[in-house]
XYZ file of C-alpha atoms in Angstrom:
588
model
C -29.480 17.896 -17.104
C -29.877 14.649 -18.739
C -26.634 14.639 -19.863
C -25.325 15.567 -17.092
C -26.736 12.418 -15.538
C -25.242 10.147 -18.260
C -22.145 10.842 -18.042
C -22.125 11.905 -13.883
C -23.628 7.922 -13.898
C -20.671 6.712 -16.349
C -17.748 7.997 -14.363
C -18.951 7.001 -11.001
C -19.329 3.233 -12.169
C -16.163 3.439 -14.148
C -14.257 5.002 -10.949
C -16.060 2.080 -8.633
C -14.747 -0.373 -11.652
C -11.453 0.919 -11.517
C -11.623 1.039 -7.995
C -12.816 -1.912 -6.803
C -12.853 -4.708 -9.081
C -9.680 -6.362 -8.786
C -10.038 -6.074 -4.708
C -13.156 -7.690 -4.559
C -12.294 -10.457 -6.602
C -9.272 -11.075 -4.640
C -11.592 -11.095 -1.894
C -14.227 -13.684 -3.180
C -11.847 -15.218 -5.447
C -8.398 -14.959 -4.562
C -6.061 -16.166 -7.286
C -3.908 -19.740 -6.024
C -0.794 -19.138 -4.688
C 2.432 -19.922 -6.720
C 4.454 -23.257 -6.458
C 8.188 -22.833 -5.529
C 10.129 -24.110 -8.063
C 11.768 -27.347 -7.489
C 15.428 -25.933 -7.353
C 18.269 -26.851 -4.760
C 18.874 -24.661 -2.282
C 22.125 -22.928 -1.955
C 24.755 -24.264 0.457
C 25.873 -22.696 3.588
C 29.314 -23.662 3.341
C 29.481 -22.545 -0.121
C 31.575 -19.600 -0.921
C 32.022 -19.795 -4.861
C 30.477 -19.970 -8.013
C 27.563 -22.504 -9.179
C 29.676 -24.609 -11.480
C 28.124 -24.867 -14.689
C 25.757 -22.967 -14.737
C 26.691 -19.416 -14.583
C 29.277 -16.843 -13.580
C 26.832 -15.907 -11.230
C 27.711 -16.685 -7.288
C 25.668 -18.309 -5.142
C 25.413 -16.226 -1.770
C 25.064 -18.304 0.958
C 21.797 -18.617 2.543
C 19.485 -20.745 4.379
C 16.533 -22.703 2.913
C 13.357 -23.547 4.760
C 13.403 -27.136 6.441
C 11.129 -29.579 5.971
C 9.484 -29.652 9.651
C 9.532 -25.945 11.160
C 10.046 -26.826 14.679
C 8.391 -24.299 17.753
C 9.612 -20.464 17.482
C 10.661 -20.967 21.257
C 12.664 -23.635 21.006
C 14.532 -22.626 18.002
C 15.160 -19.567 19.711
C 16.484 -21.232 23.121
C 19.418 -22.977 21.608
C 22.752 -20.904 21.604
C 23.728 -18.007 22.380
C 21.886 -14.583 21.292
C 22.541 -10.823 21.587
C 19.241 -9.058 22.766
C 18.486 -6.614 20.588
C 16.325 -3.586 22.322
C 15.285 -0.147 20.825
C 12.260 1.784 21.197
C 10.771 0.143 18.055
C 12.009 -3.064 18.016
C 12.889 -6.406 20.430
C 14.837 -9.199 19.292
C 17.683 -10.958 19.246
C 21.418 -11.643 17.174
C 22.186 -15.500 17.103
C 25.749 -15.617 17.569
C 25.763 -18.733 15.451
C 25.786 -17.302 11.951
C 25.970 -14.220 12.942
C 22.170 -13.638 11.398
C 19.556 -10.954 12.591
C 16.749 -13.438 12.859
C 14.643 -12.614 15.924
C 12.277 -8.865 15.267
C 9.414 -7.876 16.817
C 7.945 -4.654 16.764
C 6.499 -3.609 20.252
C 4.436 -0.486 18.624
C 2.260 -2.872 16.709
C -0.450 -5.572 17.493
C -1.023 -8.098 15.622
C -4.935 -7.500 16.105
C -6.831 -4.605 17.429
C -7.942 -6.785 20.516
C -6.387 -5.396 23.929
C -3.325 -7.518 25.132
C -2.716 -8.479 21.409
C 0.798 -10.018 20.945
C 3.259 -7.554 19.045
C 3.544 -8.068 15.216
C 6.999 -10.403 14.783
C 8.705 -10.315 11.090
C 11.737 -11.528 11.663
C 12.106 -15.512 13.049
C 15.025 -17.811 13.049
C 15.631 -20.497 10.133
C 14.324 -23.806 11.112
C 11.549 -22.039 12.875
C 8.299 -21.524 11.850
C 7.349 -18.327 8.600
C 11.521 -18.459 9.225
C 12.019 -14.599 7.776
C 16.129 -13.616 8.468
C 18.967 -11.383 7.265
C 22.795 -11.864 7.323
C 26.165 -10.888 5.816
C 29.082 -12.823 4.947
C 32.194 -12.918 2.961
C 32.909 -15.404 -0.332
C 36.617 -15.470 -1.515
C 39.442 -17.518 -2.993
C 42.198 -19.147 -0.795
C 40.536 -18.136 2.820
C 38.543 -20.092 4.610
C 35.583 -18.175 5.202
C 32.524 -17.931 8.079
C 29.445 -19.846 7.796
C 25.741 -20.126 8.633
C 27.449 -22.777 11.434
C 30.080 -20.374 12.497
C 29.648 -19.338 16.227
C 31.001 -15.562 16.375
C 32.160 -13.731 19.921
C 30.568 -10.729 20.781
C 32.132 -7.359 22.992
C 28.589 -7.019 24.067
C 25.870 -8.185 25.686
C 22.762 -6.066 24.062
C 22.235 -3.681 20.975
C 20.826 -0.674 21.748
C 20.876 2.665 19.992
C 24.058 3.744 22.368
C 25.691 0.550 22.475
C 26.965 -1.318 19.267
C 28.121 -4.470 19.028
C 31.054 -6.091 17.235
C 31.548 -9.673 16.127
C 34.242 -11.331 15.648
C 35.573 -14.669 14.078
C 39.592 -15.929 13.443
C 39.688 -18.766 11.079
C 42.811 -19.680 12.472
C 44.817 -19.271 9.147
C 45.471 -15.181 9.375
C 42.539 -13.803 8.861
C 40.404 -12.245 10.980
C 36.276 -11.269 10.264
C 34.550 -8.620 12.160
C 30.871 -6.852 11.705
C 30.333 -3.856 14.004
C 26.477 -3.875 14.212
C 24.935 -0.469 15.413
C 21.213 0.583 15.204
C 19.630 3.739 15.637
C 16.356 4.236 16.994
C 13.353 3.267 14.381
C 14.151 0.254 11.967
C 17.668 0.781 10.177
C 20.601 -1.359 11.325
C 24.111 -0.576 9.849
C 26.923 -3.401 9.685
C 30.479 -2.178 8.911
C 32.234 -5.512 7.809
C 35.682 -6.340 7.335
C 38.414 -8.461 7.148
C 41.866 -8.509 8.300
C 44.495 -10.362 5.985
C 47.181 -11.439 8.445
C 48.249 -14.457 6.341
C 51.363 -15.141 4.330
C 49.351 -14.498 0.849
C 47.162 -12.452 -0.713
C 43.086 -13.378 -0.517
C 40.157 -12.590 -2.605
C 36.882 -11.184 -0.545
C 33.840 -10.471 -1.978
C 31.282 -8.905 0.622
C 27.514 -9.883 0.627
C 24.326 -9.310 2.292
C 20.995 -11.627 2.107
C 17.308 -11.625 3.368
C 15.432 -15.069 3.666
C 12.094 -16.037 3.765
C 10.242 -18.659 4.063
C 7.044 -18.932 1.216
C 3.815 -17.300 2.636
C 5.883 -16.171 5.833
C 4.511 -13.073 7.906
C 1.799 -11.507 6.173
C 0.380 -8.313 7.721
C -2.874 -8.130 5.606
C -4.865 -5.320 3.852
C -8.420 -3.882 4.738
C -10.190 -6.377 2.306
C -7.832 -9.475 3.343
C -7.048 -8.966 7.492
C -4.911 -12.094 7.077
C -2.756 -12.025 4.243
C -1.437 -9.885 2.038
C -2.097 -10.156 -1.500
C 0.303 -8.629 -4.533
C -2.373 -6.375 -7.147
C -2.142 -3.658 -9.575
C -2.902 -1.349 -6.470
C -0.606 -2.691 -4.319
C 2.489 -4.561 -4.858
C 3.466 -6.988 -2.331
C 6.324 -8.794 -2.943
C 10.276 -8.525 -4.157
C 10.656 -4.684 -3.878
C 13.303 -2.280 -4.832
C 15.239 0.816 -6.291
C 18.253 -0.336 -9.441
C 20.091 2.344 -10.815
C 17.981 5.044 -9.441
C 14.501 3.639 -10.283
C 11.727 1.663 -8.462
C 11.041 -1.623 -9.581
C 7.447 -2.506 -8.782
C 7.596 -5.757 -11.888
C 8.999 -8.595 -9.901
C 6.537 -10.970 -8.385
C 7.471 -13.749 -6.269
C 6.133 -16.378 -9.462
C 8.485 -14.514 -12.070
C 11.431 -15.459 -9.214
C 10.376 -19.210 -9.126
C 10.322 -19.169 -13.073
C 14.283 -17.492 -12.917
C 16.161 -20.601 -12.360
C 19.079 -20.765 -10.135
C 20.060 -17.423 -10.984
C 17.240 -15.710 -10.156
C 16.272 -12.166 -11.322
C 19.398 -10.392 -11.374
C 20.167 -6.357 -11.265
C 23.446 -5.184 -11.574
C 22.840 -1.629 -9.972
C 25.179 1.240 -8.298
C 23.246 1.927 -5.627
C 19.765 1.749 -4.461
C 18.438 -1.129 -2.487
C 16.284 -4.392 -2.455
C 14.057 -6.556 0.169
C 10.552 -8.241 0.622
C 7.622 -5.447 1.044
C 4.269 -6.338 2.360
C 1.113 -3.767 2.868
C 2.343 -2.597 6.456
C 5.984 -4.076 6.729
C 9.677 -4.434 4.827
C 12.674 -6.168 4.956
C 15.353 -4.322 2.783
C 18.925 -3.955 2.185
C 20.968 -1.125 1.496
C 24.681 -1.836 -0.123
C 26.964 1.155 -0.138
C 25.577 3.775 -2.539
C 28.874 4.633 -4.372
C 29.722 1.192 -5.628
C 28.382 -1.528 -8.091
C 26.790 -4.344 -7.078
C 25.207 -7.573 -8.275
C 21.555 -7.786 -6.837
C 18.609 -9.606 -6.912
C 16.160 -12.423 -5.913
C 16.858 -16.349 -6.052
C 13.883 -18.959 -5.252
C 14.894 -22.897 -4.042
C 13.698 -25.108 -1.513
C 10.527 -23.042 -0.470
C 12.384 -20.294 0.139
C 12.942 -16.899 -1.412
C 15.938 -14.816 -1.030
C 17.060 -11.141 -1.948
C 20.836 -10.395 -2.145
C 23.672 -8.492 -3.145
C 27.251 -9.419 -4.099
C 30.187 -6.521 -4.183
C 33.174 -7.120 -6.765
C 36.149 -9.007 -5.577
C 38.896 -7.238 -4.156
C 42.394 -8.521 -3.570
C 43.286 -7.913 -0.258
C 47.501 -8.075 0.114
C 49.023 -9.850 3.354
C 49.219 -6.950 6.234
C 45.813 -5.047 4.817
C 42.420 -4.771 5.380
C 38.769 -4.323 3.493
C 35.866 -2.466 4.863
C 32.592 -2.201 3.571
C 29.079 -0.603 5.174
C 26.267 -1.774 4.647
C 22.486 -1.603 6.189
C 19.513 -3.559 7.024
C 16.291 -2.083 7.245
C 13.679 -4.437 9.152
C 10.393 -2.780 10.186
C 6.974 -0.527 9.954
C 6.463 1.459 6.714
C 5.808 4.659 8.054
C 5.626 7.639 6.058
C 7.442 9.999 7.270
C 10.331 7.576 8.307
C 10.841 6.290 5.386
C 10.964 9.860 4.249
C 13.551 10.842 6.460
C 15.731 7.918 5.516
C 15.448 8.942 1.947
C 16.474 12.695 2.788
C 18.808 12.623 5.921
C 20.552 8.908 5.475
C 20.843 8.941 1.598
C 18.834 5.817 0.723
C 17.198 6.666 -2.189
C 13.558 7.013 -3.280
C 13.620 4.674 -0.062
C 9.466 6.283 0.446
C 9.024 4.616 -2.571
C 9.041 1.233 -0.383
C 5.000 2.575 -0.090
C 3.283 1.601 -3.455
C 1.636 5.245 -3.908
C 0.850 4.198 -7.780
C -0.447 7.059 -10.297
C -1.662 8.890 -7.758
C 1.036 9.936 -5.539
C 1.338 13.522 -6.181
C -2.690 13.544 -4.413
C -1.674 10.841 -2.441
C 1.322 12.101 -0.077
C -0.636 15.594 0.704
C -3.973 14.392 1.646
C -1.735 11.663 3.952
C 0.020 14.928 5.722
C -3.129 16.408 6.137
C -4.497 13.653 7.519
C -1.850 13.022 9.520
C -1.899 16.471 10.696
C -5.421 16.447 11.800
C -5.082 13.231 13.963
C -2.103 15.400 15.797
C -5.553 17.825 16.341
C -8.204 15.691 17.153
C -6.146 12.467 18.113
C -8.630 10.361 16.001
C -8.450 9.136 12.710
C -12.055 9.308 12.175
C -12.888 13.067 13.522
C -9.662 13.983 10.999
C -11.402 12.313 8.258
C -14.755 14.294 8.423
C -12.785 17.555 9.029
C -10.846 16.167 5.340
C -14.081 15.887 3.774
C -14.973 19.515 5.361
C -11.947 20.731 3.860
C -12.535 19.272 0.579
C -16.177 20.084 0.027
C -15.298 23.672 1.120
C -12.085 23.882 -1.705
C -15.121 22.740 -3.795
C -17.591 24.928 -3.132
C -16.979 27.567 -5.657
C -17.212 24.634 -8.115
C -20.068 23.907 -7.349
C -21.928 27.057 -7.369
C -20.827 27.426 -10.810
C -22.002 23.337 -11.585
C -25.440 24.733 -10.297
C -25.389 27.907 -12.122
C -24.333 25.611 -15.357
C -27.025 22.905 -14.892
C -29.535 25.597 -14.856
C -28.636 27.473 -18.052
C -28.835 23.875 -19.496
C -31.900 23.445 -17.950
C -33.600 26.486 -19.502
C -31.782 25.095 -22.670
C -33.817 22.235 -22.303
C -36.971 23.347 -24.735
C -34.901 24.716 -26.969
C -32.525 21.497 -27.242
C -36.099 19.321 -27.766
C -37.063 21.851 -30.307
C -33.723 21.201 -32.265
C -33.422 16.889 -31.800
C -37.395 17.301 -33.336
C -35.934 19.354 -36.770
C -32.778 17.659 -37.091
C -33.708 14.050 -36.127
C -32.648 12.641 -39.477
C -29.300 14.593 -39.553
C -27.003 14.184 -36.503
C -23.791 16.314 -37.920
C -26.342 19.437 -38.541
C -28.371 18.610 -34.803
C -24.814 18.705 -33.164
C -23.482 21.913 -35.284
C -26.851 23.629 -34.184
C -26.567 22.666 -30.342
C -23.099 23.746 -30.120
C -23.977 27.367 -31.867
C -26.968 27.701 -29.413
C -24.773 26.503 -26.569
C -22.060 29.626 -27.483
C -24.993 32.152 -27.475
C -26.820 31.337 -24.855
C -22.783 30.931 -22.997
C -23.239 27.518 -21.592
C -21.029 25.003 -20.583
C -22.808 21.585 -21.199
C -19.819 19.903 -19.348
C -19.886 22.288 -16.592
C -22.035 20.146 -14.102
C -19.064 17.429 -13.931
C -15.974 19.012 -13.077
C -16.827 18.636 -9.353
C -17.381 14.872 -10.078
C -13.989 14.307 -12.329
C -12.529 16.274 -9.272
C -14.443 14.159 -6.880
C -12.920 11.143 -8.141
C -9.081 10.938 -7.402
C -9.372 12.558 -4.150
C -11.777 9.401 -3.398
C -9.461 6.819 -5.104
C -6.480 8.939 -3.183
C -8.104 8.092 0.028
C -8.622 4.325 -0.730
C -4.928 4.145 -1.564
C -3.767 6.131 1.652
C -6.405 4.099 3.897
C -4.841 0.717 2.444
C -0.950 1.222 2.247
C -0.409 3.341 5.005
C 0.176 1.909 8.648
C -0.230 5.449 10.118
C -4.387 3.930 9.463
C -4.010 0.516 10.819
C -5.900 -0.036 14.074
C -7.036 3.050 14.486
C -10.030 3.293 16.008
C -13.298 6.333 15.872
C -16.455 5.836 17.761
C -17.774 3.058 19.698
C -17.827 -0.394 17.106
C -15.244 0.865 15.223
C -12.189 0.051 16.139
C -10.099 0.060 12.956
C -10.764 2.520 10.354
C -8.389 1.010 7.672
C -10.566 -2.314 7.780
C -14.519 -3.145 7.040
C -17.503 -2.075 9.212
C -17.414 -4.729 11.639
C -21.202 -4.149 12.884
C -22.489 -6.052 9.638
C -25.122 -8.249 8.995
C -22.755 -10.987 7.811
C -20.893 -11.118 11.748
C -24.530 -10.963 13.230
C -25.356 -14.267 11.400
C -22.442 -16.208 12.731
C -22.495 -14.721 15.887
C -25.647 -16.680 16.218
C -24.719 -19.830 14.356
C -25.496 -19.317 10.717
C -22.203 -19.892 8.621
C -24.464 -20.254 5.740
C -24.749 -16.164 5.705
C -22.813 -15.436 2.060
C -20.119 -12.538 2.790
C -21.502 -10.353 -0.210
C -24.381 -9.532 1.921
C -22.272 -8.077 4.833
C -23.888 -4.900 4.696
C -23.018 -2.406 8.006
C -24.094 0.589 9.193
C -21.856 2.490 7.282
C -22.624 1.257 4.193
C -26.167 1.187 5.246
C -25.751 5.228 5.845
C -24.301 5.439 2.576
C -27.145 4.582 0.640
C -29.345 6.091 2.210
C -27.608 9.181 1.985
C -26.920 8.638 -1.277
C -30.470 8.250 -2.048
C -31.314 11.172 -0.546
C -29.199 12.996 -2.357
C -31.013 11.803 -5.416
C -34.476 12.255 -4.128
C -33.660 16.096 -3.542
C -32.977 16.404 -7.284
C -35.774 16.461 -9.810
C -37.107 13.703 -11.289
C -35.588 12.726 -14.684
C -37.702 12.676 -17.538
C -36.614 9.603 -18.547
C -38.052 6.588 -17.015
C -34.990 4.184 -17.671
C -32.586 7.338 -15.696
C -35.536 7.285 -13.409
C -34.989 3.730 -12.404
C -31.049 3.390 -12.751
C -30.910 6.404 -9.896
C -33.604 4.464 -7.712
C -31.308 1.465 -7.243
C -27.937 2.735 -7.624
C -27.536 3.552 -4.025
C -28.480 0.467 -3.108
C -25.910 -0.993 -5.493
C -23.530 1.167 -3.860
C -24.582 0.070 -0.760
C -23.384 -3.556 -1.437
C -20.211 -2.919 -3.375
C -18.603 -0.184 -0.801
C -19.542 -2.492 2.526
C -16.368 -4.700 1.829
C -14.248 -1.424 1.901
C -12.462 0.628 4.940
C -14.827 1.654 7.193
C -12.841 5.400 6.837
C -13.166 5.588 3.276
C -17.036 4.682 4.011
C -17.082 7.458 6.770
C -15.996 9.820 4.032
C -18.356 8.808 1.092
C -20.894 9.522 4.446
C -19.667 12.384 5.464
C -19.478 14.132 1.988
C -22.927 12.641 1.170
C -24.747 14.689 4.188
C -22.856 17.735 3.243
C -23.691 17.303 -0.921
C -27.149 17.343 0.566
C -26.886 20.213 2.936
C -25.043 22.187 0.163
C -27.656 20.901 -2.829
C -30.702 22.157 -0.297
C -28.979 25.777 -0.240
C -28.505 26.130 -3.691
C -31.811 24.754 -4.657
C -32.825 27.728 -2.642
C -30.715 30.435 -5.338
C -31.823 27.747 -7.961
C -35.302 27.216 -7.654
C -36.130 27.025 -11.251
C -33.945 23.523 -11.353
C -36.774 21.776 -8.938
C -39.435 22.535 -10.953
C -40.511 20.223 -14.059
C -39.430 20.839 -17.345
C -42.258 22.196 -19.716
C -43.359 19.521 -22.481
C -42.748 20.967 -25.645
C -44.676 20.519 -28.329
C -44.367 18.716 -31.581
């Protein structure tokens, strides 16, 4: 039993270590946030290579300006194609030709009734200015720019109506992008270019995303406000290069690139800006080579690709496809995107980590639960029902195990008294009593080893999936994927006292968990060492302070199992009685 406790004690504070360390420090001590680097932004106008410095193209783009100026006004000037789906609102600005106006009607920025809708995409100039667009760079053609004003054929994008723009340079060639969407998030734009000019021309299609530094940040459950980039979640340059997922890139290793940038060259796959809830990502055609990657300059950050030249004869034409995805990370549609439109290991765009293979199922069972109960909360306790019932059988046999070592126990004392002075014979002897007497003495914590993932599993899917966000259970709780908000630390400055330090925030969740959790404890028998005695006094306290910072769902859980640990602990007690009572002193 002792043993048991040791090492039951070591995993749970190396799983809360592993767990929750490098969230609560970003929490009380976030890390700064990178500088820019100081390098010029790329031209507009320009359509070829950075002379001197590379063979690498510069693809046009837009850097941040050095007032943003309102989101309404930049909005009001020229002329725009609405953009209207059932998951998304916005706008095309015919000037440019850029998707730059997104908002996503299914999701509030807050919980709070009447809260505005969450916007990711603005217009440069604006304010968090976040846009995409695709152009053309070439030899011998004068080519569109971020000041080009392009005609449309119609007057709204919808899922049934596409729209095609259109540009003549006035020298033979002609520039069109057929923009279609479909109902979620995923735009396609089928470019091309029409050579009716005297000579040949050299076109080289390309796609960017811009954004602003520290533009729209959905937030986590330890940081509502911002998102932050860890080893549990990567926020930040995302995306799949020759058929793998790049999680390595950090917005700091793109300001330290230089005017290049971090550079793939990839067939296939796709690249963007992910954040905990939301993502910006392109897809270039999956069948052809491209040069990707991400640039930093002027306080901006950019991800791009760049096709291969082709020469495009007087009389002909060059089409390409490509796609822009702009919207909510949700599970299953990123899933379907992967599997019915080809993009691949597109769910990826969801940082799972080590985990995933736990991760994705106890998501769909979740999932599938809320389409039960219609609450996130009720399908959490029916999880934890569901899990402590898989477990059962486990734990009959942990019982069964911790009371053969029990009964061991007299004999063990009788042995560490003989062979005190020689540790290889003491541990030859306990292992030969341990095979006849047919006792596991690591039986007791495969429930806890088991224990653990799931848990860490359920952190992950309460933190990365938006299927979680603002969802609400009972009464105060009104988002399950953030912290107990009936805590002692929104009491005090409710009535004035700022001074109130968070790490005391302590809810009624987290308040249940201890004392749950010390319950649990009390019901088992006292240990005969005093030092065990007192570490399993205050660890639920302990555990009350670290886990009130945490998802109030992943609280609900720890809760939930707690009362049934007990419940199930009380009944085999009852087929166990021998492991209440104390053990017998054994004499020297």
């Amino acid at each position: 039993m002792e043993n048991n406790r040791n090492m039951i004690l070591a995993i749970v504070l190396s799983g809360l270590v592993l767990i929750g360390w490098t969230t609560l420090s970003e929490r009380y001590f976030p890390a700064p946030k990178p500088v820019p680097a100081a390098t010029k932004p790329s031209d507009p106008a320009v359509a070829t290579a950075t002379p001197g410095v590379s063979t690498v193209p510069t693809v046009p783009g837009v850097a941040a300006k050095p007032v943003a100026r309102d989101l309404k006004a930049v909005l009001a000037e020229g002329n725009r194609i609405t953009i209207e789906t059932p998951s998304l609102k916005g706008s095309i600005n015919l000037k440019g030709g850029q998707i730059d106006d997104l908002v996503l009607p299914l999701y509030g920025e807050t919980v709070e009734k009447g809260s505005p809708p969450v916007r990711l995409l603005s217009p440069a100039g604006a304010k968090d200015s976040y846009f995409a667009g695709f152009g053309w760079m070439g030899e011998g053609v004068i080519l569109p720019t971020a000041e080009t004003i392009w005609t449309a054929d119609q007057t709204k994008l919808t899922p049934k109506t596409p729209v095609t723009l259109s540009w003549d340079n006035g020298a033979g060639q002609v520039f069109r992008a057929t923009i279609s969407i479909d109902d979620k998030y995923m735009f396609s734009i089928d470019q091309s270019v029409t050579n009716n000019g005297a000579g040949a021309i050299g076109i080289r299609p390309y796609a960017f995303i811009n954004r602003v530094q520290g533009a729209h940040s959905g937030g986590s459950m330890l940081a509502p406000n911002k998102d932050v980039d860890s080893w549990t979640n990567h926020v930040g340059p995302i995306g799949v290069f020759n058929a793998a997922a790049n999680y390595s890139v950090n917005y700091s290793d793109v300001d330290g690139a230089g005017t290049n940038g971090t550079r793939f060259q990839t067939k296939g796959g796709w690249l963007g800006f992910g954040e905990t809830y939301w993502l910006a990502a392109l897809v270039p055609p999956q069948d052809q080579s491209v040069d990707a990657g991400f640039r930093a300059g002027g306080g901006s950050y950019q991800a791009e690709f760049l096709k291969a030249q082709t020469i495009i004869a007087p009389g002909k034409s060059l089409s390409t496809t490509s796609r822009l995805f702009a919207g909510a990370k949700e599970v299953r549609t990123l899933d379907g995107y992967e599997e019915t439109a080809g993009v691949p290991l597109f769910g990826k765009a969801i940082d799972w980590g080590w985990f995933e293979v736990i991760q994705k199922p106890i998501f769909y069972v979740l999932d599938w639960l809320f389409n039960l109960t219609k609450n996130f909360g009720f399908a959490i306790i029916l999880l934890t029902f569901i899990v402590r019932g898989l477990m059962f059988p486990i734990a009959q046999k942990q019982f069964a195990s911790m009371a053969g070592m029990r009964a061991l126990q007299p004999k063990l004392k009788v042995l560490q008294e003989r062979y005190k002075d020689d540790k290889p014979a003491l541990q030859q002897k306990m292992m030969e009593l341990y095979k006849t007497e047919k006792i596991n003495p690591l039986g007791g914590c495969l429930p806890v080893l088991i224990q653990i993932p799931i848990f860490y599993a359920l952190y992950k899917v309460l933190m990365v999936t938006i299927e979680m966000r603002h969802q609400p259970f009972i009464a105060w709780i009104k988002d399950l994927s953030g912290p107990d908000p009936a805590n002692l630390m929104t009491a005090a400055h409710a009535v004035g006292a700022t001074w109130f330090p968070a790490f005391l925030g302590i809810g009624v969740l987290s308040g249940l968990l201890g004392l749950t959790m010390y319950l649990q404890f009390k019901l088992n028998p006292a240990a005969p060492d005093p030092v065990q005695q007192q570490v399993f006094s205050v660890m639920p306290w302990i555990m009350m302070f670290l886990m009130a910072p945490f998802a109030a769902g992943l609280q609900l859980y720890w809760v939930t199992s707690n009362l049934l640990t007990i419940a199930q602990q009380k009944w085999l007690y009852s087929r166990h009685p021998a492991l209440q009572e104390p053990l017998i002193a054994v004499k020297k």
